[in-house]
Amino acid sequence: MTKHLFVTGGVVSSLGKGLTAASVALLLERRGYRVKLQKLDPYLNVDPGTMSPYQHGEVYVTVDGAETDLDLGHYERFTGVDCTRGSNFTTGRIYSDVITREREGGYLGKTVQVIPHITDAIKAAIRSMDGDDVDFVITEIGGTAGDIESLPFLEAIRQLRQEIGRTNGLFLHVTLVPYIAAAGEMKTKPSQQSVGILRSIGIIPDILICRCERPLEQEHKDKLALFCNVERQMVIEEQDVANSIYEVPLALADQDLDVYILELLQLHVGRLDLRDWRAMVDRLVNPKFGTVEVAVVGKYISLQDAYKSIYESLTHAGGSNDVKVRVRQIESEEVERVGAEALLAGVDGILVPGGFGDRGIEGKIAAVRYARENGIPFFGICLGMQCAVMDFGRQVCGLDSANSSEFNEKTPHPVIHMMASQRNVYRKGGTMRLGSYPCRLEAGTEAAACYGATEISERHRHRYEFNNAYRQQMEAKGLVISGLSPDGELVEVVEYPAHPWFVACQFHPEFQSTPMRSHPLFRGFVAAAVKRRDLVKSNKNEGA
Ligand code: GLN
């Protein structure tokens, strides 16, 4: 039977519940269990796909094309699990399904209510992850205990655990133990109160995971155990990690969190071997070959979460190249105000990531041009690739007003235009070209060299594409189309061999990079940045 772990949060949001869930999943996986992860979000959007990155951070895209919460990115990066549409449910999606069913007569004769109909639908969503090939489902409940909007989720997990019994389900409560500087003390009261809230709705946590800035003293653990009704050894400390989020599972393993979970669920405790994970963390934290600086020129820069997977992928690629990647975060509108040179001079690589809408576009295009003209390694992703094509059209092919029809419908040169399949689509939610599609790389290109393969599959999220009417003209000027959809219709990767490293892709490689297996294109980009750094250094030395 599939066992369930329910992860709730207490006191404040942003405690890193997702990282905790992902870390627990990694440990269980390393003990030989097959794990799936799931996030339940209490908001009313059916999925986060329609939200601004400023509201929600990055929208993470799964293999099967679901637009989901960014915590799923942590799940996939920490474990070997592919998340799917079933890995993320929102209140909006649950209600939408229940209301659709009501209109179809699925509840004929009944009054449809939060309890039992919404809670039943939530339980069904959780149980949809069960299977003969799944030992554990870890379900993270978004929000904080005490929120009005997460109540139906909490009631559903309370019922579910009651139904499956305590040897088949556990409650893990991630809570905050703040340090109050003025008093010089750590305080357990907020956690006691948040457990009190859970208790009042019938949930008694089995394990407390305490987020803290400083180590928890035994005295704090005793207090938490006594007042929160948990066994002493089930009070786990999760102190802020010093260097890398990938240290979290190591810290939890040191306290035997996974052993306690397995024992409570009466499961066999196999061997745990984390040597390769430790080695990876060590490489990330203490790289041999110094630092490279890469600029990320985006339009949502002020929110760190908006480019979560991009930043993580750069970190992974740094590990593979044994360097630290320092990111210079550049707001593309700022490039429009003060010019590319002022903001980008001295970087070893420039990455332009995805985005929507015309704000800041000219700044992105200027950043591409700066990279192209100065021989700085350039990596364009989705909108970044589209900007690269616009720059190439304008500056190299002499198409002065080249643009994307997303930003100017009347441009005489729509080098990027709406995909034919999108022209009659008017609804916004879940309607882009989404999820994994195969791509064929041209042998002998930079892209093929990076992947070491010509048949690849990558995840997508876009409405616009390279306009094939301009293919010949751009190829004649030296742009190489190195990746195409298998039918040859959709341009997936372009590169510019006249430049040290200039690769841009329509898909989102950042969704498939993990710390144990960095993404080939990110790896190649960072390797090129290292080369550039060393070249600039040796030129300087010669000049001196
Ligand atoms: N806005 C562009 C499109 O829809 C790019 C999307 C993206 O960067 N994810 O095609």
Coordinates of C-alpha atoms and ligand atoms in Angstrom, one line a residue:
M1 CA 0.0 0.0 0.0
T2 CA 1.2 3.5 -0.8
K3 CA 2.2 5.5 2.3
H4 CA 1.4 9.2 2.7
L5 CA 3.4 12.0 4.1
F6 CA 1.6 15.3 4.6
V7 CA 3.8 18.4 4.9
T8 CA 2.2 21.5 6.5
G9 CA 3.6 24.9 7.3
G10 CA 3.4 26.9 10.5
V11 CA 3.9 30.5 11.7
V12 CA 4.9 32.2 8.4
S13 CA 5.1 31.4 4.7
S14 CA 8.4 31.0 2.8
L15 CA 9.9 28.5 5.2
G16 CA 11.1 26.3 2.4
K17 CA 8.5 23.5 2.8
G18 CA 9.1 22.6 -0.8
L19 CA 12.8 22.1 -0.2
T20 CA 12.0 20.1 2.9
A21 CA 9.6 17.9 1.1
A22 CA 12.1 17.4 -1.8
S23 CA 14.9 16.6 0.7
V24 CA 12.7 14.0 2.5
A25 CA 11.9 12.5 -0.9
L26 CA 15.5 12.2 -1.9
L27 CA 16.4 10.4 1.4
L28 CA 13.5 7.9 1.0
E29 CA 14.5 7.4 -2.6
R30 CA 18.1 6.7 -1.6
R31 CA 16.8 4.2 1.0
G32 CA 15.3 2.3 -2.0
Y33 CA 11.7 3.5 -2.0
R34 CA 9.7 4.8 -4.9
V35 CA 8.4 8.3 -4.2
K36 CA 6.0 10.8 -5.8
L37 CA 5.5 14.4 -4.8
Q38 CA 2.6 16.7 -4.9
K39 CA 1.7 20.3 -4.0
L40 CA -1.7 21.5 -3.1
D41 CA -2.1 25.3 -3.5
P42 CA -5.0 27.1 -1.8
Y43 CA -5.5 29.9 -4.4
L44 CA -8.4 30.1 -6.9
N45 CA -6.5 30.2 -10.1
V46 CA -6.9 26.8 -11.8
D47 CA -3.1 26.8 -12.2
P48 CA -0.4 29.5 -11.9
G49 CA -0.1 29.9 -15.7
T50 CA -2.1 33.0 -15.8
M51 CA -0.3 34.8 -12.9
S52 CA 2.4 37.4 -13.3
P53 CA 5.9 36.1 -12.3
Y54 CA 5.8 39.0 -9.8
Q55 CA 2.8 37.4 -8.1
H56 CA 3.9 33.8 -8.1
G57 CA 7.5 33.5 -9.3
E58 CA 8.4 31.1 -12.1
V59 CA 5.8 28.9 -13.6
Y60 CA 7.3 25.4 -13.7
V61 CA 6.3 23.3 -16.7
T62 CA 6.1 19.5 -16.4
V63 CA 6.8 16.9 -19.1
D64 CA 3.1 16.5 -19.8
G65 CA 2.6 20.2 -20.2
A66 CA 1.1 21.3 -16.9
E67 CA 1.9 24.9 -15.7
T68 CA 2.7 24.4 -12.1
D69 CA 4.1 25.8 -8.8
L70 CA 7.8 26.3 -8.7
D71 CA 8.2 23.9 -5.8
L72 CA 7.8 21.1 -8.4
G73 CA 11.1 22.3 -9.7
H74 CA 12.7 21.4 -6.4
Y75 CA 11.0 18.1 -6.4
E76 CA 12.5 17.2 -9.8
R77 CA 15.9 18.6 -9.0
F78 CA 16.3 16.7 -5.8
T79 CA 14.8 13.4 -6.9
G80 CA 14.6 11.2 -10.0
V81 CA 10.8 11.8 -10.2
D82 CA 9.1 13.4 -13.2
C83 CA 6.2 15.5 -11.9
T84 CA 3.0 15.5 -13.9
R85 CA -0.4 17.2 -14.1
G86 CA -1.4 15.3 -11.0
S87 CA 1.5 16.7 -9.0
N88 CA -0.1 20.1 -8.5
F89 CA -3.7 20.9 -7.6
T90 CA -5.1 24.3 -6.6
T91 CA -8.4 25.2 -4.9
G92 CA -9.5 26.6 -8.3
R93 CA -8.9 23.3 -10.0
I94 CA -10.7 21.3 -7.4
Y95 CA -13.7 23.6 -7.4
S96 CA -13.7 23.8 -11.2
D97 CA -13.8 19.9 -11.4
V98 CA -16.6 19.7 -8.7
I99 CA -18.7 22.4 -10.4
T100 CA -18.3 20.8 -13.8
R101 CA -19.4 17.5 -12.4
E102 CA -22.4 19.2 -10.7
R103 CA -23.5 20.7 -14.0
E104 CA -23.2 17.3 -15.7
G105 CA -25.5 15.9 -13.1
G106 CA -22.8 14.0 -11.2
Y107 CA -24.4 14.9 -7.9
L108 CA -28.0 14.8 -9.0
G109 CA -30.4 15.3 -6.1
K110 CA -27.7 16.4 -3.6
T111 CA -26.7 19.7 -2.1
V112 CA -23.0 20.1 -3.1
Q113 CA -20.9 21.3 -0.2
V114 CA -17.4 21.9 0.9
I115 CA -17.7 19.0 3.2
P116 CA -17.9 16.3 1.9
H117 CA -17.7 17.1 -1.8
I118 CA -14.7 19.4 -2.0
T119 CA -12.8 17.4 0.6
D120 CA -13.7 14.2 -1.2
A121 CA -12.3 15.7 -4.4
I122 CA -9.1 16.8 -2.6
K123 CA -8.7 13.3 -1.2
A124 CA -9.2 11.8 -4.7
A125 CA -6.6 14.2 -6.0
I126 CA -4.1 12.9 -3.4
R127 CA -5.0 9.3 -3.9
S128 CA -4.7 9.7 -7.7
M129 CA -0.9 9.5 -7.0
D130 CA -1.2 6.1 -5.4
G131 CA -0.1 3.0 -7.3
D132 CA 1.6 -0.4 -7.2
D133 CA 4.8 1.3 -8.3
V134 CA 4.6 4.0 -5.6
D135 CA 5.8 3.5 -2.0
F136 CA 5.4 7.0 -0.9
V137 CA 3.3 10.1 -1.8
I138 CA 4.6 13.3 -0.2
T139 CA 1.9 16.0 -0.3
E140 CA 2.8 19.5 0.5
I141 CA 0.0 21.8 1.6
G142 CA 0.6 25.4 0.5
G143 CA 0.0 28.3 2.9
T144 CA 0.2 28.4 6.6
A145 CA -1.8 26.7 9.3
G146 CA -4.5 29.1 10.3
D147 CA -5.2 30.4 6.8
I148 CA -8.9 30.4 6.0
E149 CA -8.3 29.2 2.5
S150 CA -6.3 26.1 3.3
L151 CA -8.9 24.7 5.7
P152 CA -10.5 22.3 3.2
F153 CA -7.1 20.8 2.4
L154 CA -6.2 20.3 6.1
E155 CA -9.6 18.7 6.7
A156 CA -9.0 16.4 3.8
I157 CA -5.6 15.2 5.0
R158 CA -7.1 14.8 8.5
Q159 CA -9.8 12.5 7.1
L160 CA -7.4 10.7 4.8
R161 CA -5.0 9.8 7.6
Q162 CA -7.9 8.7 9.7
E163 CA -9.0 6.4 6.9
I164 CA -5.5 4.9 6.1
G165 CA -4.3 4.8 9.7
R166 CA -1.2 6.0 11.4
T167 CA 1.1 3.3 10.1
N168 CA 0.3 4.5 6.6
G169 CA 0.3 8.3 6.9
L170 CA 2.3 10.9 8.8
F171 CA 2.0 14.6 9.4
L172 CA 5.2 16.6 9.1
H173 CA 4.9 20.2 10.3
V174 CA 7.5 22.7 9.1
T175 CA 7.6 25.5 11.5
L176 CA 9.6 28.6 12.5
V177 CA 11.6 28.9 15.7
P178 CA 12.7 32.6 15.6
Y179 CA 15.7 34.1 17.3
I180 CA 14.7 37.3 19.1
A181 CA 17.8 39.4 19.1
A182 CA 16.6 41.9 21.8
A183 CA 16.0 39.0 24.2
G184 CA 19.0 37.0 22.9
E185 CA 16.8 33.9 22.8
M186 CA 15.1 31.5 20.5
K187 CA 11.3 31.3 21.0
T188 CA 9.2 28.2 20.7
K189 CA 5.8 29.9 21.4
P190 CA 4.9 30.6 17.7
S191 CA 5.4 26.9 16.9
Q192 CA 3.4 25.8 19.9
Q193 CA 0.6 28.1 18.8
S194 CA 0.7 26.8 15.2
V195 CA 0.6 23.2 16.4
G196 CA -2.4 24.4 18.6
I197 CA -4.2 25.5 15.5
L198 CA -3.6 22.2 13.8
R199 CA -4.7 20.3 16.9
S200 CA -8.0 22.3 17.0
I201 CA -8.8 20.9 13.6
G202 CA -7.8 17.4 14.6
I203 CA -4.3 17.1 13.3
I204 CA -1.5 16.2 15.7
P205 CA 1.9 16.5 13.9
D206 CA 4.0 13.4 14.2
I207 CA 7.2 15.2 13.3
L208 CA 8.2 18.9 13.8
I209 CA 10.7 20.3 11.4
C210 CA 12.0 23.5 13.0
R211 CA 13.4 26.2 10.7
C212 CA 15.8 28.3 12.6
E213 CA 18.8 30.7 12.1
R214 CA 20.7 29.2 15.0
P215 CA 21.1 25.7 16.4
L216 CA 18.2 24.4 18.6
E217 CA 19.3 23.7 22.2
Q218 CA 18.1 20.5 23.9
E219 CA 16.0 22.7 26.1
H220 CA 14.1 24.0 23.1
K221 CA 13.6 20.5 21.7
D222 CA 12.3 19.4 25.1
K223 CA 9.9 22.3 25.3
L224 CA 8.6 21.8 21.8
A225 CA 8.1 18.0 22.4
L226 CA 6.3 18.6 25.6
F227 CA 4.0 21.3 24.5
C228 CA 3.4 20.1 20.9
N229 CA 2.8 16.5 21.9
V230 CA 5.5 15.0 19.7
E231 CA 8.2 12.5 20.7
R232 CA 11.5 14.2 21.6
Q233 CA 13.5 12.7 18.7
M234 CA 10.8 13.8 16.3
V235 CA 11.8 17.5 16.9
I236 CA 14.1 18.0 13.9
E237 CA 16.2 21.1 13.4
E238 CA 16.4 22.6 10.0
Q239 CA 18.9 25.4 10.4
D240 CA 19.5 27.9 7.5
V241 CA 22.1 26.3 5.3
A242 CA 25.4 28.1 4.9
N243 CA 26.1 27.7 1.3
S244 CA 23.8 25.6 -0.8
I245 CA 20.2 24.4 -0.7
Y246 CA 21.5 21.0 -1.6
E247 CA 22.9 20.7 1.9
V248 CA 19.4 20.5 3.3
P249 CA 19.0 16.7 2.8
L250 CA 22.4 16.1 4.3
A251 CA 21.5 18.0 7.5
L252 CA 18.2 16.1 7.8
A253 CA 19.9 12.8 7.2
D254 CA 22.4 13.6 10.0
Q255 CA 19.4 13.7 12.4
D256 CA 18.0 10.4 11.0
L257 CA 14.7 12.1 9.9
D258 CA 14.3 9.4 7.2
V259 CA 14.9 6.6 9.7
Y260 CA 12.2 7.9 12.1
I261 CA 9.8 8.2 9.2
L262 CA 10.4 4.6 8.1
E263 CA 10.2 3.3 11.7
L264 CA 6.9 5.1 12.4
L265 CA 5.5 3.6 9.2
Q266 CA 6.9 0.2 10.1
L267 CA 9.1 0.0 7.0
H268 CA 12.5 -1.6 6.5
V269 CA 15.4 0.8 7.0
G270 CA 17.9 0.0 4.2
R271 CA 21.3 1.5 3.7
L272 CA 21.7 5.2 2.9
D273 CA 24.5 6.2 0.6
L274 CA 24.8 9.9 0.0
R275 CA 28.5 9.9 -1.0
D276 CA 27.8 11.2 -4.5
W277 CA 25.4 13.8 -3.2
R278 CA 28.0 15.0 -0.7
A279 CA 30.6 15.1 -3.5
M280 CA 28.3 17.2 -5.6
V281 CA 27.6 19.7 -2.8
D282 CA 31.3 19.9 -2.1
R283 CA 32.0 20.8 -5.8
L284 CA 29.3 23.4 -5.7
V285 CA 30.6 25.0 -2.5
N286 CA 34.4 24.7 -3.1
P287 CA 35.0 24.8 -6.8
K288 CA 38.6 24.4 -8.1
F289 CA 38.6 27.0 -10.8
G290 CA 37.4 30.2 -9.2
T291 CA 34.4 32.2 -10.3
V292 CA 32.8 33.3 -13.6
E293 CA 30.3 36.1 -13.8
V294 CA 27.2 35.7 -15.9
A295 CA 24.6 38.4 -16.5
V296 CA 21.0 37.4 -16.5
V297 CA 19.1 40.1 -18.3
G298 CA 15.4 39.7 -17.5
K299 CA 12.2 41.7 -17.0
Y300 CA 11.2 40.2 -13.7
I301 CA 14.7 40.5 -12.0
S302 CA 13.5 42.1 -8.7
L303 CA 11.8 38.8 -7.8
Q304 CA 14.4 36.1 -7.2
D305 CA 11.8 33.4 -7.6
A306 CA 10.9 34.6 -11.1
Y307 CA 14.0 32.9 -12.6
K308 CA 14.4 30.1 -10.0
S309 CA 15.2 27.3 -12.4
I310 CA 17.5 29.5 -14.5
Y311 CA 19.6 30.4 -11.4
E312 CA 19.6 26.7 -10.3
S313 CA 20.7 25.5 -13.7
L314 CA 23.6 28.0 -13.7
T315 CA 24.6 26.7 -10.3
H316 CA 24.5 23.1 -11.6
A317 CA 26.5 24.0 -14.7
G318 CA 29.1 25.7 -12.4
G319 CA 29.4 22.5 -10.5
S320 CA 30.1 20.5 -13.7
N321 CA 32.7 23.0 -14.7
D322 CA 34.2 23.2 -11.2
V323 CA 33.6 27.0 -11.0
K324 CA 31.3 29.2 -9.1
V325 CA 28.8 31.1 -11.2
R326 CA 28.1 34.5 -9.9
V327 CA 25.0 36.1 -11.4
R328 CA 24.8 39.7 -12.2
Q329 CA 21.1 40.4 -12.2
I330 CA 20.2 43.1 -14.8
E331 CA 16.7 44.6 -15.2
S332 CA 16.2 44.9 -19.0
E333 CA 14.5 48.3 -18.7
E334 CA 17.6 49.5 -17.0
V335 CA 19.6 48.5 -20.1
E336 CA 17.2 50.8 -22.1
R337 CA 17.9 53.7 -19.7
V338 CA 21.7 53.5 -19.3
G339 CA 22.9 51.3 -22.2
A340 CA 24.3 47.8 -22.3
E341 CA 27.9 48.8 -21.9
A342 CA 27.4 50.4 -18.5
L343 CA 25.7 47.4 -17.1
L344 CA 27.3 44.5 -18.9
A345 CA 30.9 45.4 -19.3
G346 CA 33.2 42.8 -17.8
V347 CA 30.8 39.8 -17.6
D348 CA 31.9 36.5 -18.9
G349 CA 28.6 35.5 -20.3
I350 CA 25.1 36.9 -21.0
L351 CA 21.9 35.0 -20.6
V352 CA 18.5 36.4 -21.8
P353 CA 15.7 34.3 -20.3
G354 CA 12.0 33.9 -21.2
G355 CA 9.1 36.4 -20.7
F356 CA 5.9 37.9 -22.0
G357 CA 4.8 41.3 -23.1
D358 CA 6.7 44.3 -24.5
R359 CA 8.0 46.0 -21.4
G360 CA 11.8 45.8 -21.4
I361 CA 12.1 44.1 -24.7
E362 CA 14.4 46.7 -26.3
G363 CA 16.8 46.3 -23.4
K364 CA 16.9 42.5 -23.9
I365 CA 17.6 43.0 -27.6
A366 CA 20.4 45.5 -26.7
A367 CA 21.9 42.9 -24.4
V368 CA 21.9 40.3 -27.2
R369 CA 23.6 42.8 -29.5
Y370 CA 26.2 43.7 -26.9
A371 CA 27.0 40.0 -26.5
R372 CA 27.1 39.3 -30.2
E373 CA 29.3 42.4 -31.0
N374 CA 31.7 41.8 -28.2
G375 CA 32.2 38.1 -28.5
I376 CA 30.7 37.4 -25.1
P377 CA 29.1 33.9 -24.8
F378 CA 25.4 34.3 -25.2
F379 CA 22.6 32.0 -24.2
G380 CA 19.0 32.9 -25.2
I381 CA 16.0 31.0 -23.8
C382 CA 12.5 31.2 -25.3
L383 CA 11.9 35.0 -25.4
G384 CA 15.7 35.3 -25.2
M385 CA 15.9 33.3 -28.5
Q386 CA 13.2 35.4 -30.1
C387 CA 15.2 38.6 -29.1
A388 CA 18.3 37.1 -30.6
V389 CA 16.5 36.6 -33.9
M390 CA 15.2 40.2 -33.8
D391 CA 18.7 41.5 -33.2
F392 CA 20.0 39.4 -36.0
G393 CA 17.3 40.6 -38.3
R394 CA 17.8 44.2 -37.5
Q395 CA 21.6 44.4 -37.3
V396 CA 22.9 41.7 -39.5
C397 CA 20.2 41.3 -42.2
G398 CA 19.4 45.0 -42.4
L399 CA 15.7 44.5 -41.5
D400 CA 15.5 47.8 -39.6
S401 CA 12.2 47.2 -37.9
A402 CA 12.4 43.5 -37.4
N403 CA 10.2 42.6 -34.5
S404 CA 7.9 39.9 -33.0
S405 CA 4.2 40.3 -33.7
E406 CA 3.7 39.9 -30.0
F407 CA 5.1 43.4 -29.5
N408 CA 4.1 45.1 -32.8
E409 CA 1.4 43.5 -34.9
K410 CA 2.0 45.8 -37.8
T411 CA 5.8 45.4 -38.1
P412 CA 6.8 45.0 -41.7
H413 CA 9.3 42.3 -40.6
P414 CA 7.7 39.9 -38.2
V415 CA 10.7 37.7 -37.8
I416 CA 8.9 36.1 -34.9
H417 CA 5.2 35.5 -35.3
M418 CA 2.4 33.7 -33.8
M419 CA 2.3 29.9 -34.3
A420 CA -0.4 28.8 -36.8
S421 CA -1.8 26.5 -34.1
Q422 CA -2.3 29.5 -31.8
R423 CA -4.2 31.8 -34.1
N424 CA -7.7 30.8 -33.2
V425 CA -7.0 30.4 -29.5
Y426 CA -8.7 33.0 -27.4
R427 CA -8.8 31.4 -23.9
K428 CA -5.7 32.1 -21.8
G429 CA -5.3 29.3 -19.4
G430 CA -3.2 26.3 -20.4
T431 CA -3.4 27.1 -24.1
M432 CA 0.2 27.8 -25.1
R433 CA 2.4 25.2 -26.7
L434 CA 3.2 23.4 -23.5
G435 CA 5.3 20.5 -22.3
S436 CA 7.8 18.2 -23.9
Y437 CA 8.3 17.9 -27.6
P438 CA 11.1 16.2 -29.6
C439 CA 13.7 18.2 -31.4
R440 CA 16.2 17.1 -34.0
L441 CA 19.7 18.7 -33.8
E442 CA 21.9 19.2 -36.9
A443 CA 25.1 17.2 -36.5
G444 CA 28.2 19.2 -36.3
T445 CA 26.6 22.2 -34.6
E446 CA 27.4 23.6 -31.1
A447 CA 24.1 22.4 -29.8
A448 CA 24.7 18.8 -31.0
A449 CA 28.2 19.0 -29.5
C450 CA 26.8 20.0 -26.1
Y451 CA 24.2 17.3 -26.0
G452 CA 26.4 14.7 -27.6
A453 CA 23.2 13.6 -29.4
T454 CA 20.9 14.7 -32.2
E455 CA 17.5 13.5 -30.9
I456 CA 16.5 15.4 -27.8
S457 CA 13.3 16.3 -26.0
E458 CA 12.7 19.6 -24.2
R459 CA 9.9 21.4 -22.5
H460 CA 8.1 24.4 -24.0
R461 CA 5.9 27.3 -23.1
H462 CA 5.2 29.7 -25.9
R463 CA 2.8 31.1 -28.4
Y464 CA 5.2 32.7 -30.9
E465 CA 7.9 31.2 -33.1
F466 CA 10.6 31.9 -35.6
N467 CA 9.0 33.0 -38.9
N468 CA 10.1 30.6 -41.6
A469 CA 9.7 33.3 -44.3
Y470 CA 13.0 34.7 -43.0
R471 CA 14.9 31.4 -42.7
Q472 CA 16.9 31.7 -46.0
Q473 CA 17.8 35.3 -45.5
M474 CA 19.1 34.7 -42.0
E475 CA 20.9 31.6 -43.0
A476 CA 22.6 33.4 -45.8
K477 CA 23.9 35.9 -43.2
G478 CA 25.4 33.2 -41.1
L479 CA 22.7 32.2 -38.6
V480 CA 22.6 28.5 -38.3
I481 CA 19.4 26.7 -37.5
S482 CA 20.7 23.9 -35.4
G483 CA 17.5 22.5 -34.0
L484 CA 14.1 21.8 -35.6
S485 CA 10.9 20.0 -34.7
P486 CA 11.0 16.5 -36.4
D487 CA 8.7 17.8 -39.2
G488 CA 11.2 20.5 -39.9
E489 CA 8.6 23.2 -39.4
L490 CA 9.5 24.8 -36.1
V491 CA 12.8 26.4 -35.4
E492 CA 13.9 25.2 -31.9
V493 CA 17.6 26.2 -31.8
V494 CA 19.6 28.9 -33.6
E495 CA 23.3 29.6 -33.3
Y496 CA 25.9 31.9 -34.7
P497 CA 29.2 30.2 -35.5
A498 CA 31.0 33.4 -36.3
H499 CA 30.9 34.1 -32.5
P500 CA 32.7 32.2 -29.7
W501 CA 29.5 30.8 -28.2
F502 CA 26.1 32.0 -29.3
V503 CA 23.2 29.6 -28.8
A504 CA 19.5 30.3 -28.4
C505 CA 16.6 27.9 -28.0
Q506 CA 12.9 28.2 -28.1
F507 CA 12.4 25.6 -25.4
H508 CA 13.2 25.9 -21.7
P509 CA 16.2 23.8 -20.8
E510 CA 16.2 25.1 -17.3
F511 CA 13.4 22.7 -16.4
Q512 CA 15.5 19.6 -17.0
S513 CA 18.7 20.5 -15.2
T514 CA 19.6 18.8 -11.9
P515 CA 22.6 19.2 -9.6
M516 CA 23.6 15.6 -10.3
R517 CA 23.1 16.0 -14.1
S518 CA 23.6 19.6 -15.2
H519 CA 21.9 20.5 -18.5
P520 CA 24.2 20.2 -21.6
L521 CA 23.4 23.7 -22.9
F522 CA 24.0 25.4 -19.5
R523 CA 27.1 23.3 -19.1
G524 CA 28.4 24.4 -22.6
F525 CA 27.5 28.1 -21.9
V526 CA 29.4 28.1 -18.6
A527 CA 32.3 26.4 -20.1
A528 CA 32.4 29.1 -22.8
A529 CA 32.2 31.8 -20.1
V530 CA 35.2 30.2 -18.3
K531 CA 37.1 30.3 -21.6
R532 CA 36.2 33.9 -22.1
R533 CA 37.3 34.8 -18.6
D534 CA 40.7 33.1 -19.1
L535 CA 41.2 34.7 -22.5
V536 CA 40.4 38.2 -21.2
K537 CA 42.8 37.5 -18.3
S538 CA 45.6 36.3 -20.5
N539 CA 45.1 39.3 -22.9
K540 CA 45.3 41.6 -19.9
N541 CA 48.5 40.0 -18.7
E542 CA 50.1 40.3 -22.1
G543 CA 49.1 43.9 -22.4
A544 CA 50.6 44.6 -19.0
Ligands
GLN1 N1 6.3 35.5 -25.1 C1 6.9 34.6 -26.0 C2 6.0 33.6 -26.6 O1 4.9 33.5 -26.1 C3 8.0 33.8 -25.2 C4 7.5 32.9 -24.1 C5 8.5 32.5 -23.1 O2 9.6 33.1 -23.0 N2 8.2 31.6 -22.3 O3 6.3 32.9 -27.5

